[in-house]
mmCIF file of C-alpha atoms in Angstrom:
data_model
loop_
_atom_site.group_PDB
_atom_site.id
_atom_site.type_symbol
_atom_site.label_atom_id
_atom_site.label_comp_id
_atom_site.label_asym_id
_atom_site.label_seq_id
_atom_site.Cartn_x
_atom_site.Cartn_y
_atom_site.Cartn_z
ATOM 1 C CA MET A 1 -0.203 0.118 0.426
ATOM 2 C CA GLY A 2 1.423 3.072 -0.973
ATOM 3 C CA PHE A 3 1.876 6.261 1.722
ATOM 4 C CA ILE A 4 -1.379 8.354 0.030
ATOM 5 C CA GLY A 5 -3.529 4.874 1.387
ATOM 6 C CA TRP A 6 -2.005 5.023 4.862
ATOM 7 C CA ILE A 7 -3.032 8.844 4.841
ATOM 8 C CA VAL A 8 -6.357 7.901 3.936
ATOM 9 C CA LEU A 9 -6.295 4.928 5.952
ATOM 10 C CA GLY A 10 -4.833 6.920 9.244
ATOM 11 C CA LEU A 11 -7.443 9.817 8.399
ATOM 12 C CA ILE A 12 -9.856 6.923 9.162
ATOM 13 C CA ALA A 13 -8.239 5.400 11.713
ATOM 14 C CA GLY A 14 -7.895 8.686 13.871
ATOM 15 C CA ALA A 15 -11.502 9.425 13.585
ATOM 16 C CA ILE A 16 -12.436 5.821 15.061
ATOM 17 C CA ALA A 17 -9.301 6.362 18.126
ATOM 18 C CA LYS A 18 -11.556 10.104 18.460
ATOM 19 C CA ALA A 19 -14.621 8.028 18.873
ATOM 20 C CA ILE A 20 -13.329 4.900 21.162
ATOM 21 C CA LYS A 21 -11.241 7.487 23.326
ATOM 22 C CA PRO A 22 -13.044 11.196 22.811
ATOM 23 C CA GLY A 23 -12.083 14.751 24.384
ATOM 24 C CA GLU A 24 -8.829 13.808 26.105
ATOM 25 C CA GLN A 25 -6.862 15.185 23.236
ATOM 26 C CA GLY A 26 -5.899 18.777 22.688
ATOM 27 C CA GLY A 27 -6.056 20.333 19.618
ATOM 28 C CA GLY A 28 -9.230 19.358 18.208
ATOM 29 C CA TRP A 29 -10.547 17.129 15.317
ATOM 30 C CA LEU A 30 -8.020 18.490 12.923
ATOM 31 C CA ALA A 31 -5.258 17.458 15.553
ATOM 32 C CA THR A 32 -6.684 13.973 15.776
ATOM 33 C CA LEU A 33 -7.079 13.230 12.301
ATOM 34 C CA LEU A 34 -3.375 14.165 11.543
ATOM 35 C CA LEU A 35 -2.424 12.229 14.552
ATOM 36 C CA GLY A 36 -4.481 9.389 13.320
ATOM 37 C CA VAL A 37 -2.428 9.381 10.158
ATOM 38 C CA VAL A 38 0.298 9.537 11.977
ATOM 39 C CA GLY A 39 -0.604 6.408 14.304
ATOM 40 C CA ALA A 40 -1.379 4.587 11.338
ATOM 41 C CA ILE A 41 2.177 4.950 9.566
ATOM 42 C CA VAL A 42 4.001 4.303 13.001
ATOM 43 C CA GLY A 43 1.429 1.463 13.835
ATOM 44 C CA GLY A 44 2.133 0.186 10.353
ATOM 45 C CA TRP A 45 5.814 0.261 10.566
ATOM 46 C CA LEU A 46 5.841 -1.139 14.173
ATOM 47 C CA GLY A 47 3.423 -4.442 12.728
ATOM 48 C CA SER A 48 5.780 -5.143 10.005
ATOM 49 C CA ALA A 49 9.300 -4.164 11.905
ATOM 50 C CA ILE A 50 8.097 -6.031 14.874
ATOM 51 C CA PHE A 51 5.739 -9.040 14.098
ATOM 52 C CA GLY A 52 6.062 -9.607 10.735
ATOM 53 C CA VAL A 53 2.899 -8.713 9.604
ATOM 54 C CA GLY A 54 2.364 -8.061 6.087
ATOM 55 C CA VAL A 55 0.337 -4.489 5.768
ATOM 56 C CA ASN A 56 0.247 -4.164 2.086
ATOM 57 C CA GLU A 57 -3.834 -4.432 1.778
ATOM 58 C CA PHE A 58 -5.986 -1.472 2.510
ATOM 59 C CA TRP A 59 -8.911 -4.299 3.125
ATOM 60 C CA SER A 60 -6.804 -6.460 5.346
ATOM 61 C CA LEU A 61 -8.000 -6.588 8.694
ATOM 62 C CA SER A 62 -4.552 -7.115 10.081
ATOM 63 C CA THR A 63 -3.633 -3.503 8.606
ATOM 64 C CA TRP A 64 -6.740 -1.467 10.227
ATOM 65 C CA LEU A 65 -5.859 -3.328 13.452
ATOM 66 C CA LEU A 66 -2.350 -1.953 13.113
ATOM 67 C CA ALA A 67 -3.930 1.386 12.198
ATOM 68 C CA ILE A 68 -6.380 1.907 14.733
ATOM 69 C CA SER A 69 -3.938 0.907 17.244
ATOM 70 C CA GLY A 70 -1.393 3.161 16.633
ATOM 71 C CA SER A 71 -3.624 6.208 16.308
ATOM 72 C CA LEU A 72 -4.893 5.267 19.649
ATOM 73 C CA ILE A 73 -1.690 4.988 21.136
ATOM 74 C CA VAL A 74 0.003 8.286 19.415
ATOM 75 C CA LEU A 75 -3.796 9.799 20.784
ATOM 76 C CA ILE A 76 -3.044 8.562 24.541
ATOM 77 C CA ILE A 77 0.638 9.549 24.165
ATOM 78 C CA TRP A 78 -0.997 13.160 22.854
ATOM 79 C CA GLY A 79 -3.269 13.462 25.452
ATOM 80 C CA LEU A 80 -0.585 12.968 28.143
ATOM 81 C CA ILE A 81 1.514 15.511 26.703
ATOM 82 C CA THR A 82 -1.481 18.257 26.302
ATOM 83 C CA ARG A 83 -3.552 17.544 29.479
ATOM 84 C CA LYS A 84 -3.146 20.412 32.105
ATOM 85 C CA LYS A 85 -1.605 20.256 35.198
ATOM 86 C CA ALA A 86 -3.439 20.513 38.434
#
């Protein structure tokens, strides 16, 4: 799957990740979608590098799970970084 495919997948995965973990990240929807793209790319890279999972097909379940997982991880990290300190 090409870079454009990962961008599209990341936008969708970012929206899904935001729906799973809403309201805890700063930056609004645009930041969430951009972080979703980063998370999908990171998730795909880690999945293929560490687990040896092929992520070449857009409609593959493993590709989607890795993209959504990567997006959730990036959003959680972003939420921890941007959380207001009391």
